[in-house]
Coordinates of N, CA, C and O in Angstrom, one line a residue:
M337 N 66.6 47.1 -78.3 CA 67.6 46.4 -77.7 C 67.5 45.0 -78.0 O 66.5 44.4 -78.3
L338 N 68.4 44.9 -77.7 CA 68.5 43.5 -78.2 C 68.3 42.6 -77.0 O 68.9 42.8 -75.9
V339 N 67.5 41.8 -77.2 CA 67.2 40.9 -76.1 C 68.1 39.7 -76.4 O 68.0 39.1 -77.4
S340 N 68.5 39.5 -75.5 CA 69.4 38.3 -75.7 C 68.7 37.0 -75.3 O 68.0 37.0 -74.2
K341 N 68.7 36.2 -76.1 CA 68.1 34.9 -75.9 C 69.1 34.1 -75.2 O 70.3 34.1 -75.5
K342 N 68.5 33.5 -74.3 CA 69.4 32.6 -73.5 C 69.5 31.3 -74.3 O 68.5 30.7 -74.6
Q343 N 70.6 31.1 -74.6 CA 70.9 29.8 -75.3 C 71.4 28.8 -74.3 O 72.2 29.1 -73.5
E344 N 70.8 27.8 -74.5 CA 71.2 26.7 -73.6 C 72.1 25.8 -74.4 O 71.8 25.3 -75.4
W345 N 73.1 25.7 -73.8 CA 74.1 24.8 -74.3 C 74.1 23.6 -73.4 O 74.2 23.7 -72.2
E346 N 73.9 22.6 -74.1 CA 74.1 21.4 -73.3 C 75.5 20.9 -73.4 O 76.0 20.7 -74.5
L347 N 75.9 20.7 -72.3 CA 77.3 20.2 -72.3 C 77.3 18.7 -72.1 O 76.6 18.2 -71.2
Y348 N 77.9 18.1 -73.0 CA 78.0 16.7 -72.8 C 79.3 16.4 -72.2 O 80.4 16.7 -72.7
Q349 N 79.2 15.7 -71.2 CA 80.4 15.3 -70.5 C 80.5 13.8 -70.7 O 79.5 13.1 -70.7
E350 N 81.6 13.4 -71.0 CA 81.8 12.0 -71.1 C 81.8 11.4 -69.7 O 82.5 11.8 -68.8
E351 N 80.9 10.5 -69.7 CA 80.9 9.8 -68.4 C 81.9 8.7 -68.4 O 82.1 8.0 -69.4
P352 N 82.5 8.7 -67.4 CA 83.6 7.7 -67.3 C 82.9 6.3 -67.4 O 81.9 6.1 -66.9
A353 N 83.6 5.4 -68.1 CA 83.1 4.0 -68.3 C 83.0 3.4 -66.9 O 83.9 3.6 -66.1
P354 N 82.0 2.7 -66.7 CA 81.9 2.1 -65.4 C 83.1 1.1 -65.2 O 83.5 0.3 -66.1
V355 N 83.7 1.3 -64.2 CA 84.9 0.5 -63.8 C 84.4 -0.9 -63.4 O 83.7 -1.0 -62.4
I356 N 84.8 -1.8 -64.2 CA 84.5 -3.2 -63.8 C 85.7 -3.7 -63.0 O 86.8 -3.8 -63.5
T357 N 85.4 -3.9 -61.8 CA 86.5 -4.4 -61.0 C 86.5 -5.9 -61.0 O 85.5 -6.6 -60.7
T358 N 87.5 -6.4 -61.6 CA 87.7 -7.8 -61.6 C 88.6 -8.2 -60.4 O 89.7 -7.8 -60.4
S359 N 88.0 -9.0 -59.6 CA 88.8 -9.4 -58.5 C 89.6 -10.7 -58.9 O 89.1 -11.5 -59.7
K360 N 90.8 -10.7 -58.4 CA 91.6 -11.9 -58.7 C 90.9 -13.1 -58.1 O 90.4 -13.1 -57.0
P361 N 90.9 -14.2 -58.9 CA 90.2 -15.4 -58.4 C 91.0 -15.9 -57.2 O 92.3 -15.9 -57.2
S362 N 90.3 -16.3 -56.2 CA 91.0 -16.8 -55.0 C 91.7 -18.1 -55.3 O 91.1 -19.0 -56.0
L363 N 92.8 -18.3 -54.9 CA 93.5 -19.6 -55.1 C 92.9 -20.7 -54.2 O 92.7 -20.5 -53.0
N364 N 92.5 -21.8 -54.9 CA 91.9 -22.9 -54.2 C 93.1 -23.8 -53.8 O 93.5 -24.8 -54.5
T365 N 93.6 -23.5 -52.7 CA 94.8 -24.3 -52.2 C 94.4 -25.7 -51.8 O 95.3 -26.6 -51.9
G366 N 93.3 -25.9 -51.4 CA 92.8 -27.3 -51.1 C 92.8 -28.2 -52.3 O 93.3 -29.3 -52.3
L367 N 92.3 -27.7 -53.4 CA 92.3 -28.4 -54.7 C 93.7 -28.7 -55.2 O 94.1 -29.8 -55.6
R368 N 94.6 -27.6 -55.1 CA 96.0 -27.8 -55.5 C 96.7 -28.9 -54.6 O 97.4 -29.7 -55.1
A369 N 96.4 -28.9 -53.4 CA 97.0 -29.9 -52.5 C 96.6 -31.3 -52.8 O 97.4 -32.2 -52.9
K370 N 95.3 -31.4 -53.1 CA 94.8 -32.7 -53.5 C 95.4 -33.2 -54.8 O 95.8 -34.4 -54.9
C371 N 95.5 -32.3 -55.8 CA 96.2 -32.7 -57.1 C 97.6 -33.1 -56.9 O 98.1 -34.0 -57.5
L372 N 98.3 -32.3 -56.0 CA 99.7 -32.6 -55.8 C 99.9 -34.0 -55.1 O 100.7 -34.8 -55.4
I373 N 99.0 -34.3 -54.2 CA 99.0 -35.6 -53.5 C 98.8 -36.7 -54.5 O 99.4 -37.8 -54.5
V374 N 97.8 -36.5 -55.4 CA 97.5 -37.6 -56.4 C 98.7 -37.8 -57.3 O 99.1 -38.9 -57.6
V375 N 99.3 -36.7 -57.8 CA 100.5 -36.8 -58.6 C 101.6 -37.5 -57.9 O 102.3 -38.4 -58.5
V376 N 101.9 -37.2 -56.7 CA 103.0 -37.8 -55.9 C 102.6 -39.3 -55.7 O 103.5 -40.2 -55.9
L377 N 101.4 -39.7 -55.4 CA 101.0 -41.1 -55.2 C 101.2 -41.8 -56.5 O 101.7 -43.0 -56.5
L378 N 100.8 -41.3 -57.6 CA 101.0 -41.9 -58.9 C 102.5 -42.1 -59.2 O 102.9 -43.2 -59.7
A379 N 103.3 -41.2 -58.9 CA 104.7 -41.3 -59.1 C 105.3 -42.4 -58.3 O 106.1 -43.2 -58.7
L380 N 104.9 -42.5 -57.0 CA 105.3 -43.5 -56.1 C 104.9 -44.9 -56.6 O 105.7 -45.9 -56.6
I381 N 103.7 -45.0 -57.0 CA 103.2 -46.3 -57.6 C 104.0 -46.7 -58.8 O 104.3 -47.9 -58.9
A382 N 104.2 -45.8 -59.7 CA 105.0 -46.1 -60.9 C 106.4 -46.5 -60.5 O 107.0 -47.5 -61.1
M383 N 107.0 -45.9 -59.5 CA 108.4 -46.3 -59.1 C 108.3 -47.7 -58.4 O 109.2 -48.5 -58.7
F384 N 107.3 -48.0 -57.6 CA 107.2 -49.3 -57.0 C 107.1 -50.4 -58.1 O 107.7 -51.4 -58.0
V385 N 106.2 -50.1 -59.1 CA 106.0 -51.1 -60.1 C 107.3 -51.4 -60.9 O 107.7 -52.5 -61.2
T386 N 108.0 -50.3 -61.1 CA 109.3 -50.4 -61.9 C 110.3 -51.2 -61.1 O 111.0 -52.1 -61.6
V387 N 110.5 -50.9 -59.8 CA 111.4 -51.6 -59.0 C 111.0 -53.1 -58.8 O 111.9 -54.0 -58.9
R388 N 109.8 -53.3 -58.7 CA 109.3 -54.7 -58.5 C 109.6 -55.5 -59.8 O 110.0 -56.7 -59.8
S389 N 109.3 -54.9 -61.0 CA 109.5 -55.6 -62.2 C 111.0 -55.9 -62.5 O 111.4 -56.9 -63.0
E390 N 111.8 -54.9 -62.0 CA 113.3 -55.1 -62.1 C 113.7 -56.2 -61.3 O 114.6 -57.0 -61.7
A391 N 113.2 -56.4 -60.1 CA 113.6 -57.5 -59.2 C 113.1 -58.8 -59.8 O 113.9 -59.8 -59.7
I392 N 112.0 -58.9 -60.4 CA 111.5 -60.1 -61.0 C 112.4 -60.5 -62.2 O 112.8 -61.6 -62.4
I393 N 112.8 -59.5 -63.0 CA 113.7 -59.8 -64.1 C 115.0 -60.3 -63.7 O 115.6 -61.2 -64.2
R394 N 115.6 -59.6 -62.6 CA 116.9 -60.0 -62.1 C 116.8 -61.5 -61.5 O 117.7 -62.3 -61.8
A395 N 115.7 -61.8 -60.9 CA 115.5 -63.2 -60.4 C 115.4 -64.2 -61.5 O 116.0 -65.3 -61.4
G396 N 114.8 -63.8 -62.6 CA 114.7 -64.6 -63.8 C 116.1 -64.9 -64.4 O 116.5 -66.0 -64.7
Y397 N 116.9 -63.8 -64.5 CA 118.3 -64.0 -65.0 C 119.1 -64.9 -64.0 O 119.9 -65.8 -64.5
D398 N 119.0 -64.7 -62.7 CA 119.7 -65.5 -61.8 C 119.3 -67.0 -61.9 O 120.1 -67.9 -61.8
L399 N 118.0 -67.2 -62.1 CA 117.5 -68.6 -62.3 C 118.1 -69.3 -63.5 O 118.5 -70.4 -63.5
V400 N 118.1 -68.5 -64.6 CA 118.7 -69.1 -65.8 C 120.2 -69.4 -65.6 O 120.7 -70.5 -66.0
Q401 N 120.9 -68.5 -64.9 CA 122.3 -68.7 -64.7 C 122.5 -70.0 -63.8 O 123.4 -70.8 -64.0
L402 N 121.7 -70.1 -62.8 CA 121.8 -71.3 -61.9 C 121.5 -72.6 -62.6 O 122.1 -73.6 -62.4
K403 N 120.5 -72.5 -63.5 CA 120.2 -73.7 -64.3 C 121.3 -74.1 -65.2 O 121.7 -75.3 -65.3
A404 N 122.0 -73.1 -65.7 CA 123.2 -73.4 -66.6 C 124.3 -74.0 -65.7 O 125.0 -75.0 -66.2
Q405 N 124.5 -73.5 -64.5 CA 125.5 -74.1 -63.6 C 125.2 -75.5 -63.2 O 126.0 -76.3 -63.1
L406 N 123.9 -75.7 -63.0 CA 123.4 -77.1 -62.6 C 123.7 -78.1 -63.8 O 124.2 -79.2 -63.5
I407 N 123.4 -77.7 -65.0 CA 123.6 -78.6 -66.1 C 125.1 -78.8 -66.3 O 125.5 -80.0 -66.5
K408 N 125.9 -77.8 -66.1 CA 127.4 -78.0 -66.2 C 127.9 -78.9 -65.1 O 128.7 -79.8 -65.4
A409 N 127.4 -78.8 -63.9 CA 127.8 -79.6 -62.8 C 127.4 -81.1 -63.0 O 128.1 -82.0 -62.7
E410 N 126.2 -81.3 -63.6 CA 125.7 -82.6 -63.9 C 126.6 -83.3 -64.9 O 126.9 -84.5 -64.8
K411 N 126.9 -82.5 -66.0 CA 127.8 -83.1 -67.0 C 129.2 -83.4 -66.4 O 129.7 -84.5 -66.7
E412 N 129.7 -82.6 -65.6 CA 131.0 -82.8 -65.0 C 130.9 -84.1 -64.1 O 131.8 -84.9 -64.1
N413 N 129.8 -84.2 -63.4 CA 129.6 -85.3 -62.5 C 129.5 -86.6 -63.3 O 130.1 -87.7 -62.9
E414 N 128.9 -86.6 -64.4 CA 128.8 -87.8 -65.3 C 130.1 -88.1 -65.8 O 130.5 -89.3 -65.9
L415 N 130.9 -87.2 -66.2 CA 132.3 -87.4 -66.7 C 133.2 -88.1 -65.6 O 133.9 -89.0 -65.8
L416 N 133.0 -87.6 -64.4 CA 133.8 -88.1 -63.3 C 133.3 -89.6 -63.0 O 134.2 -90.4 -62.6
R417 N 132.0 -89.8 -63.1 CA 131.6 -91.2 -62.8 C 132.1 -92.1 -63.9 O 132.5 -93.3 -63.6
L418 N 132.2 -91.7 -65.2 CA 132.8 -92.5 -66.2 C 134.2 -92.7 -66.0 O 134.7 -93.8 -66.2
E419 N 134.9 -91.7 -65.5 CA 136.4 -91.9 -65.2 C 136.6 -92.9 -64.1 O 137.5 -93.7 -64.1
I420 N 135.7 -92.8 -63.0 CA 135.8 -93.8 -61.9 C 135.6 -95.2 -62.5 O 136.3 -96.1 -62.1
A421 N 134.6 -95.3 -63.3 CA 134.3 -96.7 -63.9 C 135.5 -97.2 -64.7 O 135.9 -98.4 -64.6
K422 N 136.2 -96.3 -65.4 CA 137.4 -96.7 -66.2 C 138.5 -97.1 -65.2 O 139.2 -98.1 -65.5
L423 N 138.7 -96.3 -64.1 CA 139.7 -96.6 -63.2 C 139.5 -97.9 -62.4 O 140.4 -98.6 -62.0
K424 N 138.2 -98.3 -62.2 CA 137.9 -99.5 -61.5 C 137.9 -100.8 -62.4 O 137.7 -101.8 -61.9
S425 N 138.0 -100.6 -63.7 CA 137.9 -101.8 -64.6 C 139.0 -102.8 -64.3 O 140.1 -102.5 -64.0
P426 N 138.6 -104.1 -64.3 CA 139.5 -105.2 -63.9 C 140.6 -105.3 -64.9 O 141.8 -105.6 -64.6
Q427 N 140.4 -104.9 -66.2 CA 141.5 -105.0 -67.2 C 142.6 -104.0 -66.9 O 143.8 -104.3 -67.0
R428 N 142.2 -102.8 -66.4 CA 143.2 -101.8 -66.1 C 144.0 -102.2 -64.9 O 145.2 -102.1 -64.8
I429 N 143.3 -102.7 -63.9 CA 144.0 -103.2 -62.7 C 144.9 -104.3 -63.0 O 146.1 -104.4 -62.5
Q430 N 144.5 -105.3 -63.8 CA 145.4 -106.4 -64.2 C 146.6 -105.9 -65.0 O 147.7 -106.4 -64.7
A431 N 146.4 -104.9 -65.9 CA 147.5 -104.4 -66.6 C 148.5 -103.7 -65.7 O 149.7 -103.9 -65.9
I432 N 148.0 -102.9 -64.7 CA 148.9 -102.2 -63.8 C 149.7 -103.3 -63.0 O 150.9 -103.2 -62.7
A433 N 149.0 -104.3 -62.5 CA 149.6 -105.3 -61.7 C 150.7 -106.1 -62.4 O 151.7 -106.3 -61.9
A434 N 150.4 -106.4 -63.7 CA 151.4 -107.1 -64.5 C 152.5 -106.2 -65.0 O 153.7 -106.7 -64.8
N435 N 152.2 -105.0 -65.4 CA 153.3 -104.2 -66.0 C 154.1 -103.5 -65.0 O 155.3 -103.4 -65.1
E436 N 153.5 -102.8 -64.0 CA 154.2 -102.0 -63.1 C 154.6 -102.7 -61.8 O 155.7 -102.4 -61.3
L437 N 153.8 -103.7 -61.4 CA 154.2 -104.4 -60.1 C 154.8 -105.7 -60.4 O 155.3 -106.4 -59.4
G438 N 154.9 -106.2 -61.6 CA 155.5 -107.4 -61.9 C 154.8 -108.7 -61.4 O 155.3 -109.7 -61.2
M439 N 153.5 -108.6 -61.2 CA 152.7 -109.7 -60.8 C 152.3 -110.5 -62.0 O 152.3 -110.1 -63.1
V440 N 152.1 -111.8 -61.7 CA 151.6 -112.7 -62.8 C 150.3 -113.4 -62.4 O 150.1 -113.6 -61.2
V441 N 149.6 -113.8 -63.3 CA 148.3 -114.5 -63.1 C 148.7 -116.0 -62.9 O 149.4 -116.6 -63.7
P442 N 148.2 -116.6 -61.8 CA 148.6 -118.1 -61.6 C 147.9 -118.9 -62.7 O 146.8 -118.6 -63.1
P443 N 148.6 -119.9 -63.2 CA 148.0 -120.7 -64.3 C 146.7 -121.5 -63.9 O 145.8 -121.6 -64.6
D444 N 146.8 -122.1 -62.7 CA 145.6 -122.9 -62.2 C 145.2 -122.4 -60.8 O 146.1 -122.1 -60.0
V445 N 143.9 -122.3 -60.6 CA 143.4 -121.9 -59.3 C 142.6 -123.1 -58.7 O 141.7 -123.6 -59.4
Y446 N 142.9 -123.5 -57.5 CA 142.2 -124.5 -56.9 C 141.4 -124.0 -55.7 O 141.9 -123.2 -54.9
V447 N 140.2 -124.5 -55.6 CA 139.3 -124.0 -54.5 C 138.8 -125.3 -53.8 O 138.3 -126.2 -54.4
I448 N 138.8 -125.3 -52.5 CA 138.2 -126.4 -51.7 C 136.8 -126.0 -51.4 O 136.5 -125.0 -50.8
N449 N 135.9 -126.9 -51.8 CA 134.5 -126.7 -51.5 C 134.1 -127.6 -50.4 O 134.1 -128.8 -50.6
S450 N 133.7 -127.1 -49.3 CA 133.3 -128.0 -48.2 C 131.8 -128.0 -48.2 O 131.2 -127.0 -48.1
E451 N 131.3 -129.2 -48.1 CA 129.9 -129.4 -48.1 C 129.3 -129.2 -46.7 O 128.2 -128.9 -46.5
H452 N 130.2 -129.4 -45.7 CA 129.8 -129.3 -44.3 C 130.2 -127.9 -43.8 O 131.3 -127.5 -44.0
Q453 N 129.2 -127.3 -43.1 CA 129.5 -126.1 -42.4 C 129.6 -126.4 -40.9 O 128.8 -127.1 -40.4
V454 N 130.6 -125.9 -40.3 CA 130.8 -126.1 -38.9 C 129.9 -125.2 -38.1 O 130.0 -124.0 -38.2
R455 N 129.0 -125.8 -37.3 CA 128.1 -125.0 -36.4 C 128.1 -125.7 -35.0 O 127.6 -126.8 -34.9
G456 N 128.6 -125.0 -34.1 CA 128.6 -125.5 -32.7 C 129.4 -126.8 -32.7 O 130.5 -126.8 -33.3
E457 N 129.0 -127.7 -32.0 CA 129.7 -129.0 -31.9 C 129.2 -130.0 -32.9 O 128.0 -130.1 -33.1
M458 N 130.1 -130.6 -33.6 CA 129.7 -131.7 -34.5 C 129.9 -133.0 -33.9 O 130.7 -133.2 -33.0
A459 N 129.3 -134.0 -34.5 CA 129.5 -135.3 -34.0 C 130.9 -135.8 -34.3 O 131.5 -135.2 -35.3
A460 N 131.4 -136.7 -33.6 CA 132.7 -137.2 -33.9 C 132.9 -137.7 -35.3 O 134.0 -137.4 -35.9
G461 N 131.9 -138.4 -35.8 CA 132.0 -138.9 -37.1 C 132.1 -137.8 -38.2 O 132.8 -137.9 -39.2
E462 N 131.3 -136.8 -37.9 CA 131.3 -135.6 -38.9 C 132.6 -134.9 -38.9 O 133.1 -134.5 -39.9
K463 N 133.2 -134.8 -37.7 CA 134.5 -134.2 -37.6 C 135.6 -135.0 -38.3 O 136.4 -134.4 -39.1
Q464 N 135.5 -136.3 -38.2 CA 136.5 -137.1 -38.9 C 136.2 -137.0 -40.4 O 137.2 -137.0 -41.2
N465 N 135.0 -137.0 -40.9 CA 134.7 -136.8 -42.3 C 135.2 -135.5 -42.8 O 135.8 -135.5 -43.9
L466 N 135.0 -134.5 -42.1 CA 135.4 -133.2 -42.5 C 136.9 -133.1 -42.6 O 137.5 -132.7 -43.6
W467 N 137.6 -133.7 -41.6 CA 139.0 -133.7 -41.5 C 139.6 -134.5 -42.7 O 140.6 -134.1 -43.3
S468 N 139.1 -135.6 -42.9 CA 139.6 -136.5 -44.0 C 139.4 -135.8 -45.3 O 140.3 -135.9 -46.2
S469 N 138.3 -135.1 -45.6 CA 138.0 -134.5 -46.9 C 139.0 -133.3 -47.1 O 139.5 -133.1 -48.2
I470 N 139.3 -132.6 -46.0 CA 140.3 -131.5 -46.1 C 141.7 -132.0 -46.4 O 142.4 -131.5 -47.3
T471 N 142.1 -133.0 -45.7 CA 143.5 -133.6 -45.9 C 143.6 -134.2 -47.3 O 144.6 -134.0 -47.9
S472 N 142.5 -134.9 -47.7 CA 142.6 -135.4 -49.1 C 142.7 -134.4 -50.1 O 143.4 -134.5 -51.1
A473 N 141.9 -133.3 -49.9 CA 142.0 -132.2 -50.9 C 143.3 -131.5 -50.9 O 143.9 -131.2 -52.0
L474 N 143.9 -131.4 -49.7 CA 145.3 -130.8 -49.7 C 146.3 -131.7 -50.3 O 147.2 -131.2 -51.0
K475 N 146.2 -133.0 -50.1 CA 147.1 -133.9 -50.8 C 147.0 -133.9 -52.3 O 148.0 -133.9 -53.0
N476 N 145.8 -133.9 -52.7 CA 145.5 -133.8 -54.2 C 146.1 -132.5 -54.8 O 146.7 -132.5 -55.8
G477 N 145.9 -131.4 -54.0 CA 146.4 -130.1 -54.5 C 147.9 -130.1 -54.5 O 148.6 -129.6 -55.4
K478 N 148.5 -130.8 -53.5 CA 150.0 -130.8 -53.4 C 150.6 -131.6 -54.6 O 151.5 -131.3 -55.2
T479 N 149.9 -132.8 -54.8 CA 150.4 -133.6 -55.9 C 150.3 -132.9 -57.3 O 151.1 -133.0 -58.1
E480 N 149.1 -132.2 -57.4 CA 149.0 -131.5 -58.7 C 149.9 -130.3 -58.8 O 150.5 -130.0 -59.9
A481 N 150.3 -129.7 -57.7 CA 151.2 -128.6 -57.7 C 152.6 -129.2 -58.1 O 153.4 -128.6 -58.8
D482 N 152.9 -130.3 -57.5 CA 154.2 -131.0 -57.8 C 154.3 -131.3 -59.3 O 155.3 -131.2 -59.9
R483 N 153.2 -131.8 -59.8 CA 153.1 -132.2 -61.2 C 153.4 -131.0 -62.1 O 154.1 -131.0 -63.1
D484 N 152.8 -129.8 -61.7 CA 153.0 -128.6 -62.5 C 154.4 -128.1 -62.5 O 155.0 -127.6 -63.4
I485 N 155.1 -128.3 -61.3 CA 156.5 -127.8 -61.2 C 157.4 -128.7 -62.1 O 158.3 -128.2 -62.7
K486 N 157.1 -130.0 -62.1 CA 158.0 -130.9 -62.9 C 157.8 -130.6 -64.4 O 158.8 -130.8 -65.1
N487 N 156.7 -130.2 -64.8 CA 156.5 -129.9 -66.2 C 157.1 -128.6 -66.6 O 157.8 -128.2 -67.2

């Protein structure tokens, strides 16, 4: 008879590969919040610097414009002063008086120069002296005026 040998068969089973469980990394919300705050702060600082520099530039342009207006006003003021000086000139006034108003310049001008000034009461002799000098000056002026009329 046949003896049957027991044969051993080894069965190889594939072992399943060990399952590596990778857990999702946990979200670090604290770090994300800090990064977001830093980015927002940097953006605000950049905006502040931009707005400030724009204000400085605008002020510079305004300053240049005001200086130009000041120079223009000073030139206009100088022209007006020159025009005032021209209008006040004695030659212009004399020409207007002669041409438009028909005035004439007198040929001779007489001035009485009194050496005595009247202050308070004068002595009687001083009053007589003053009076006689005035009357003699008037008589001389009258005779000279008559002489000019006859000529």
